Tab-separated table of C-alpha atoms and ligand atoms in Angstrom:
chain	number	residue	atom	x	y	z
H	1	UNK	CA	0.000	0.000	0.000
H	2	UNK	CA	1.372	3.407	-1.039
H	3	UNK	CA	1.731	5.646	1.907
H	4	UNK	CA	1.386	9.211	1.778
H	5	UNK	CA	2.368	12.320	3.599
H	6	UNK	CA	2.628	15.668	3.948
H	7	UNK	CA	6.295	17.748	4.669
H	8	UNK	CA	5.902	21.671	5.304
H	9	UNK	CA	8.963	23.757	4.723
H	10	UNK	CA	9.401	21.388	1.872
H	11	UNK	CA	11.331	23.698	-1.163
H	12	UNK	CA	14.794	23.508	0.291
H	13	UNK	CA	17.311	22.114	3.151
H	14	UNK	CA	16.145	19.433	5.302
H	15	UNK	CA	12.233	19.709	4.101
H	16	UNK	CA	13.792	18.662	0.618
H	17	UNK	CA	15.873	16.181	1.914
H	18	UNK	CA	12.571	14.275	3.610
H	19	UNK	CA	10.521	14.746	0.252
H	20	UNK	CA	13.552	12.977	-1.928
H	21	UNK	CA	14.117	10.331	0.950
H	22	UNK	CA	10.161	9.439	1.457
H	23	UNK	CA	9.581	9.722	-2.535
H	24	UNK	CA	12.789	7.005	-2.660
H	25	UNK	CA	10.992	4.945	-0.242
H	26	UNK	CA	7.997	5.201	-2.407
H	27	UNK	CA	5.815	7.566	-0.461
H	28	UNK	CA	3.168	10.024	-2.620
H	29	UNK	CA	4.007	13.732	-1.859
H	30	UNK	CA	1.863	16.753	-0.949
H	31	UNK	CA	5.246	19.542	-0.612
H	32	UNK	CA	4.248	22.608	1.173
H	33	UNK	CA	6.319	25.692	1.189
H	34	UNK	CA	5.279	29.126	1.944
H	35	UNK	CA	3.747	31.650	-1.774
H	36	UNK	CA	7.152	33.272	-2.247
H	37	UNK	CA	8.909	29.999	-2.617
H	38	UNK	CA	6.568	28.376	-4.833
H	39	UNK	CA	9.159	28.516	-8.130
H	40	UNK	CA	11.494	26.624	-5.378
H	41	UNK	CA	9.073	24.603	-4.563
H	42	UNK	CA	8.265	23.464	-7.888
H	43	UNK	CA	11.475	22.212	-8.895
H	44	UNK	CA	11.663	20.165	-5.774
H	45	UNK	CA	8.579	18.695	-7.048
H	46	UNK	CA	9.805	17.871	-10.389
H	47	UNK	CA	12.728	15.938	-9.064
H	48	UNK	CA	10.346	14.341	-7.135
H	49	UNK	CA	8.663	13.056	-10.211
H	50	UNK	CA	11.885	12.104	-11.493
H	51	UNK	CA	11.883	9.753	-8.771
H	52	UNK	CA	8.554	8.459	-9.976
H	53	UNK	CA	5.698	8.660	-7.515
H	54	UNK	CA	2.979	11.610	-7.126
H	55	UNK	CA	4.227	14.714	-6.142
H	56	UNK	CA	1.891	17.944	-5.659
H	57	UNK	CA	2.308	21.679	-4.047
H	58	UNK	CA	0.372	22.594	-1.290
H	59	UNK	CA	0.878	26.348	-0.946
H	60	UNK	CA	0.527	27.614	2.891
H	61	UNK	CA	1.836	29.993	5.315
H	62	UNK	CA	1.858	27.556	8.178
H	63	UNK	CA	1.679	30.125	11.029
H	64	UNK	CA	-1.986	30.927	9.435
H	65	UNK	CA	-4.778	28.733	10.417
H	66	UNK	CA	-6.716	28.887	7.590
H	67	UNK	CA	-3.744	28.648	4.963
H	68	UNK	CA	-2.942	24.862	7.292
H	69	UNK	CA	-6.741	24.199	6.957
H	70	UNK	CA	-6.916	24.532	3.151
H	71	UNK	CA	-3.252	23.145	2.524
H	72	UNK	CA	-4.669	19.776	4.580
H	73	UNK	CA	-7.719	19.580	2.697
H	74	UNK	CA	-5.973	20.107	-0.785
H	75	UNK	CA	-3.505	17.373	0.047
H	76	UNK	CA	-6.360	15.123	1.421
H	77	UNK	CA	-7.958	15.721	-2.271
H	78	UNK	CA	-5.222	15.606	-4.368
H	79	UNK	CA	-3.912	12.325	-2.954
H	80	UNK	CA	-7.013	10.617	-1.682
H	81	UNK	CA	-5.800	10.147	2.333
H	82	UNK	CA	-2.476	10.972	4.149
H	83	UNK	CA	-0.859	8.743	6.650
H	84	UNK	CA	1.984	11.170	7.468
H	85	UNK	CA	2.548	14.819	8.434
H	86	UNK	CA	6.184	16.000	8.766
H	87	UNK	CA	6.122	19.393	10.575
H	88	UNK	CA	9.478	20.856	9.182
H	89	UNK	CA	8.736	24.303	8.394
H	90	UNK	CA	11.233	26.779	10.626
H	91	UNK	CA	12.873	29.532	10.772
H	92	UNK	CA	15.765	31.301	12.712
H	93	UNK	CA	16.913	34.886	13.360
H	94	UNK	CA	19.840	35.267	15.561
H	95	UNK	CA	19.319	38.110	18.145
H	96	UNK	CA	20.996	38.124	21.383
H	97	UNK	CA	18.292	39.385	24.195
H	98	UNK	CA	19.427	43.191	24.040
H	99	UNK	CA	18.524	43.212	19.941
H	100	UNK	CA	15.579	40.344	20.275
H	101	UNK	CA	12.585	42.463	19.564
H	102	UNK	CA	9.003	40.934	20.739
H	103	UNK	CA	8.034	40.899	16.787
H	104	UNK	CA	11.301	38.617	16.430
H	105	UNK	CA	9.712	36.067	19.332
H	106	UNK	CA	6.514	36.201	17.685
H	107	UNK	CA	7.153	35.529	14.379
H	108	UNK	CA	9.297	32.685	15.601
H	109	UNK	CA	6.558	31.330	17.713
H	110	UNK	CA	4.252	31.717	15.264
H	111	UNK	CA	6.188	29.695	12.554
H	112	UNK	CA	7.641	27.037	14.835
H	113	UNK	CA	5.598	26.317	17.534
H	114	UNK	CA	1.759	27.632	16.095
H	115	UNK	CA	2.397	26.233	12.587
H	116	UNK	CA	3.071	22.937	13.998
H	117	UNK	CA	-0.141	23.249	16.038
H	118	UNK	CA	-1.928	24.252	13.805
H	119	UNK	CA	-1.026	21.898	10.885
H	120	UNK	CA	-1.420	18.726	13.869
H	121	UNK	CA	-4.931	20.371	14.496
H	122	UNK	CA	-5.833	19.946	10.543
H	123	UNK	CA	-4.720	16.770	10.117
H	124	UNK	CA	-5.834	14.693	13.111
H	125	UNK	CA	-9.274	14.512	12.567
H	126	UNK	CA	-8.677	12.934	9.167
H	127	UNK	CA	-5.882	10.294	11.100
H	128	UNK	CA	-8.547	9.450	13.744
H	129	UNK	CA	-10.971	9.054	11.138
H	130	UNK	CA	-8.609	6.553	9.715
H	131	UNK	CA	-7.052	4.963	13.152
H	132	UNK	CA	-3.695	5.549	11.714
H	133	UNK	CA	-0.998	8.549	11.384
H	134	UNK	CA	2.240	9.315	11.698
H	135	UNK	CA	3.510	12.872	12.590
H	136	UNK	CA	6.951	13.988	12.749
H	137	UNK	CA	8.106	17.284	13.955
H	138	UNK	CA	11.653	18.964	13.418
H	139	UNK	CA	12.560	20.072	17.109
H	140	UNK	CA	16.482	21.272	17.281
H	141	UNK	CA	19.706	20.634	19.444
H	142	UNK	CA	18.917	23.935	20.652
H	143	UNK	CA	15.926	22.324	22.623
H	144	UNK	CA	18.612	20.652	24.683
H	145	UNK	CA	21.171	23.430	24.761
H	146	UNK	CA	20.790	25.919	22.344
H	147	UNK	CA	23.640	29.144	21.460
H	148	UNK	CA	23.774	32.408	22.031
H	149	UNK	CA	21.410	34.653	19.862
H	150	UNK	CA	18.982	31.860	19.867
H	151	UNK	CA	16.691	32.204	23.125
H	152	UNK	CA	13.711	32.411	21.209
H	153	UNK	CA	14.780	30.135	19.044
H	154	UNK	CA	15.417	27.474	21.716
H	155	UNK	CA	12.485	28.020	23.423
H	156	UNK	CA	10.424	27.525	20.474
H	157	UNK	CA	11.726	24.162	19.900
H	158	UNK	CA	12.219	22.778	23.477
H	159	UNK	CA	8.015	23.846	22.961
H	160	UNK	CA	7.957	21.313	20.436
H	161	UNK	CA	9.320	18.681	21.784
H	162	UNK	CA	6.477	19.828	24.608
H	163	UNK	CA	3.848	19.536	22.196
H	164	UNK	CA	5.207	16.391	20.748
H	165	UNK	CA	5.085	14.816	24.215
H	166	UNK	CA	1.499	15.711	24.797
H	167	UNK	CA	0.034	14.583	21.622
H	168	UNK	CA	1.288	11.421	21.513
H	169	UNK	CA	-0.931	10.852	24.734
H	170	UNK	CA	-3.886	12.565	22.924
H	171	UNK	CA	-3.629	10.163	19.770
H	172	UNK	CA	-1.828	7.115	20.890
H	173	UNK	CA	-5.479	5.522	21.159
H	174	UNK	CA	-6.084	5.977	17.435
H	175	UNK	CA	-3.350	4.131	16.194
H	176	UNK	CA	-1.387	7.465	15.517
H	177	UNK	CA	2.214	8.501	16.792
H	178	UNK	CA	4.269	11.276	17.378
H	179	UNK	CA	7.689	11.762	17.470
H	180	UNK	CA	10.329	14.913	17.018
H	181	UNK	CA	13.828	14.640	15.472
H	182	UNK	CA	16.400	17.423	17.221
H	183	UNK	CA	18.977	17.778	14.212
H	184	UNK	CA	22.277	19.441	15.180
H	185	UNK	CA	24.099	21.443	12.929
H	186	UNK	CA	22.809	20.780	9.458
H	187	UNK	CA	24.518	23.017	5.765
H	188	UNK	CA	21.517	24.242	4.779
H	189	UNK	CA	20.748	28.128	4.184
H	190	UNK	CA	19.420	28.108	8.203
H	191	UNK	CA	22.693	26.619	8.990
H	192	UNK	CA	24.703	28.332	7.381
H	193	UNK	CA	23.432	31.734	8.626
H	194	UNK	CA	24.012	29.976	12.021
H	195	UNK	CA	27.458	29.558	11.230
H	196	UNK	CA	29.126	33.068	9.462
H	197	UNK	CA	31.717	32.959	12.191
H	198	UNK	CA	34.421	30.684	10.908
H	199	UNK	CA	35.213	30.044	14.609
H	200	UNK	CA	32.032	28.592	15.337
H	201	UNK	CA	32.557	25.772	12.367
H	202	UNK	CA	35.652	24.734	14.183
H	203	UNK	CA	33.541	24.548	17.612
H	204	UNK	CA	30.895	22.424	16.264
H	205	UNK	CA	32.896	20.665	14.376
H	206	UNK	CA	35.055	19.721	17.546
H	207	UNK	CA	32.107	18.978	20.302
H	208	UNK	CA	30.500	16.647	17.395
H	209	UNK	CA	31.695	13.412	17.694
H	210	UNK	CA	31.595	12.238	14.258
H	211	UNK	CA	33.904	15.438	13.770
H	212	UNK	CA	31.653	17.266	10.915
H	213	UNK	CA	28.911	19.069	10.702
H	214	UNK	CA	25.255	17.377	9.346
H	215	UNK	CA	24.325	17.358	5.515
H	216	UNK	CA	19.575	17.759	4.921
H	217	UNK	CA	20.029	14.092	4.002
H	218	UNK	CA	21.266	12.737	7.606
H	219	UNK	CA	18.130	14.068	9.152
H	220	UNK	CA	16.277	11.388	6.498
H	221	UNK	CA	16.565	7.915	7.969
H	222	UNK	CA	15.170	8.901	11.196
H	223	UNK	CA	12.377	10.816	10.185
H	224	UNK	CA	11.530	8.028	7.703
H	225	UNK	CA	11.498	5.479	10.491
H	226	UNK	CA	9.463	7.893	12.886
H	227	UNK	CA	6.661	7.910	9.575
H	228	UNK	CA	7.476	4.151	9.075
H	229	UNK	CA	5.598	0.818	10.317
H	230	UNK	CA	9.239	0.017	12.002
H	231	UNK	CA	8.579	2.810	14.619
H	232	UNK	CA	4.755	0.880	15.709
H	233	UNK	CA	5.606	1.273	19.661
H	234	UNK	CA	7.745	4.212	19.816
H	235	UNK	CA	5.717	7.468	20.167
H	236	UNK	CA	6.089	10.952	22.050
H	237	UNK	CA	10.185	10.743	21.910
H	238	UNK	CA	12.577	13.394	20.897
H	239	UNK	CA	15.384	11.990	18.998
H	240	UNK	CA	19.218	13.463	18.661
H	241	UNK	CA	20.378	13.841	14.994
H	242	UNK	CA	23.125	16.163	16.063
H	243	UNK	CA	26.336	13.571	15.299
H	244	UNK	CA	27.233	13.306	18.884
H	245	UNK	CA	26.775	16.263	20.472
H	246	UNK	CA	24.430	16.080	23.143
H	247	UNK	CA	23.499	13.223	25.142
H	248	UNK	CA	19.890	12.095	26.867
N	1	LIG	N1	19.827	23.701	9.612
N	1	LIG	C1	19.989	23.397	10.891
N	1	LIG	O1	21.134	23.444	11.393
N	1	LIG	C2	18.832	22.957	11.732
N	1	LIG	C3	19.127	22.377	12.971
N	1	LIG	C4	18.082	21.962	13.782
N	1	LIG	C5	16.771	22.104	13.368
N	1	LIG	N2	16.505	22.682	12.148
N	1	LIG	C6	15.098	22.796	11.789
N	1	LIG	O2	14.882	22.075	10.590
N	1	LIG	C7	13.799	22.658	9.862
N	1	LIG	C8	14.244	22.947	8.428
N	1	LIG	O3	15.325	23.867	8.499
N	1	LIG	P1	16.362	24.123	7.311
N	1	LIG	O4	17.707	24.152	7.913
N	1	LIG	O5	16.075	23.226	6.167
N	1	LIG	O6	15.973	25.649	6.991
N	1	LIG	P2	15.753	26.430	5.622
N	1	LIG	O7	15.632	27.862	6.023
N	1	LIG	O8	16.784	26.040	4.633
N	1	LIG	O9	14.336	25.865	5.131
N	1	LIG	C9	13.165	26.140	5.834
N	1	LIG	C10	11.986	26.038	4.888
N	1	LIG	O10	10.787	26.362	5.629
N	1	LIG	C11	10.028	27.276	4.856
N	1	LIG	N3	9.182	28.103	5.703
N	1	LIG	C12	9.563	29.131	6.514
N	1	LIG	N4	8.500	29.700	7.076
N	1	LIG	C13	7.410	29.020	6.627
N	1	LIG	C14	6.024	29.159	6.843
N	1	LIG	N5	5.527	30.127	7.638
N	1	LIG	N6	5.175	28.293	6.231
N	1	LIG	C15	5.656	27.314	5.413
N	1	LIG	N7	6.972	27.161	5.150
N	1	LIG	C16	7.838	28.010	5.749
N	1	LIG	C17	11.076	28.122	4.132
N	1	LIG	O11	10.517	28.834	3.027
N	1	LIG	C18	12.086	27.063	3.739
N	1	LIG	O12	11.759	26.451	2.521
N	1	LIG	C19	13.397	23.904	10.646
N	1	LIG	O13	12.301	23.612	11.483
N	1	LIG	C20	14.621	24.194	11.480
N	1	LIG	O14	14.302	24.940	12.634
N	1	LIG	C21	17.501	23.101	11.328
């Protein structure tokens, strides 16, 4: 049986990354990204198709309700059902507390931790309906420690991994799980804007064990076991992608 889900944050980096590594495992595809990135998005889609299953654009703004509603119900239409959401949408804007402004905190709040809410709250009915889901939500290392300039930031995810806790309990009794992935340092445009300072490579790249920073595609396997029939019994855990950074 084909399996299908939904990734958010899906044109570029690690949202990408999940769409190639779920379309190679033979999932079908609704890719959301936010209107401005749609011409991204759109070539992520076509090498999607390359890959050979269905592939289609679900245009949203995740941190507004009624964009998560309609993105839901277009994927729902377009595919037929979904089995898996992958909440990977994010963003990150380094201010230390003097310069973090309280439009900074909410937009990041709003994105992170309210667009995963609110793209769970669109998509559960549908899973309960079915008595099966998966969902998947991109926490960060900075839940467990975070770096200076990223309080917000940090507090946003550690939220997430909150959230993820709690509706696992919620759901559990309809057959659906939920799980978070904490990546470390991953090269993708947020990463790399995390990492101008050339002393801060050499920093990561020392307290990581595997001695180098992550690449979108690391982050794959374990989200594609978390949406997976292999994960069954494991639901409401926050997993470490970081390389060996932090242990828990
Ligand atoms: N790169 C890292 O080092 C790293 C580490 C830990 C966690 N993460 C998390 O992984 C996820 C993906 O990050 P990335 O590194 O690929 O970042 P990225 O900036 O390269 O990609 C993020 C994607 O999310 C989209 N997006 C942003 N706001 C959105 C919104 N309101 N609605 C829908 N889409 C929106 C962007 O357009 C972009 O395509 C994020 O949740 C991020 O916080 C990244």
């Amino acid at each position: 049986m084909t399996r299908h889900a939904i990734v958010t944050g899906a044109s570029r980096g690690i949202g990408r990354a999940i769409a190639i590594g779920l379309a190679n495992r033979g999932y079908s595809l609704a890719l959301n990204d936010i209107p401005a990135q749609e011409a991204v998005l759109l070539e992520t889609i076509a090498e999607v198709k390359k890959l050979g299953g269905q592939c289609i654009p679900v245009l949203a703004d995740v941190s507004n309700i009624g964009d998560c509603q309609r993105a839901v119900s277009e994927a729902v239409q377009g595919l037929g059902h979904i089995d898996v959401l992958v909440n990977n949408a994010g963003i990150l804007k380094l201010a230390m507390i003097d310069e973090l402004t309280p439009e900074i905190w909410d937009q990041t709040f709003a994105v992170n931790v309210r667009g995963v809410f609110q793209m769970t709250q669109a998509v559960v009915a549908h899973m309960k309906e079915r008595r099966y889901g998966r969902i998947v939500n991109i926490a960060s290392l900075a839940a467990r420690t975070g770096a200076p300039g990223q309080s917000h930031y940090a507090a946003s995810k550690s939220a997430v991994v909150g959230f993820t806790r709690v509706t696992s309990m919620e759901f559990g009794g309809y057959g659906i799980t939920v799980n978070a992935v904490c990546p470390g340092i991953i090269l993708t445009e947020m990463g790399r804007n995390n990492l101008r300072d050339p002393d801060r490579v050499t920093y990561f790249e020392k307290i990581t064990d595997l001695h180098r920073l992550g690449e979108p595609e690391d982050v794959v396997g374990p989200v594609a076991f978390f949406a997976s029939d292999d994960s069954a019994f494991v639901t409401g855990q926050a997993l470490n992608v970081d390389g060996g950074i932090f242990y828990s």
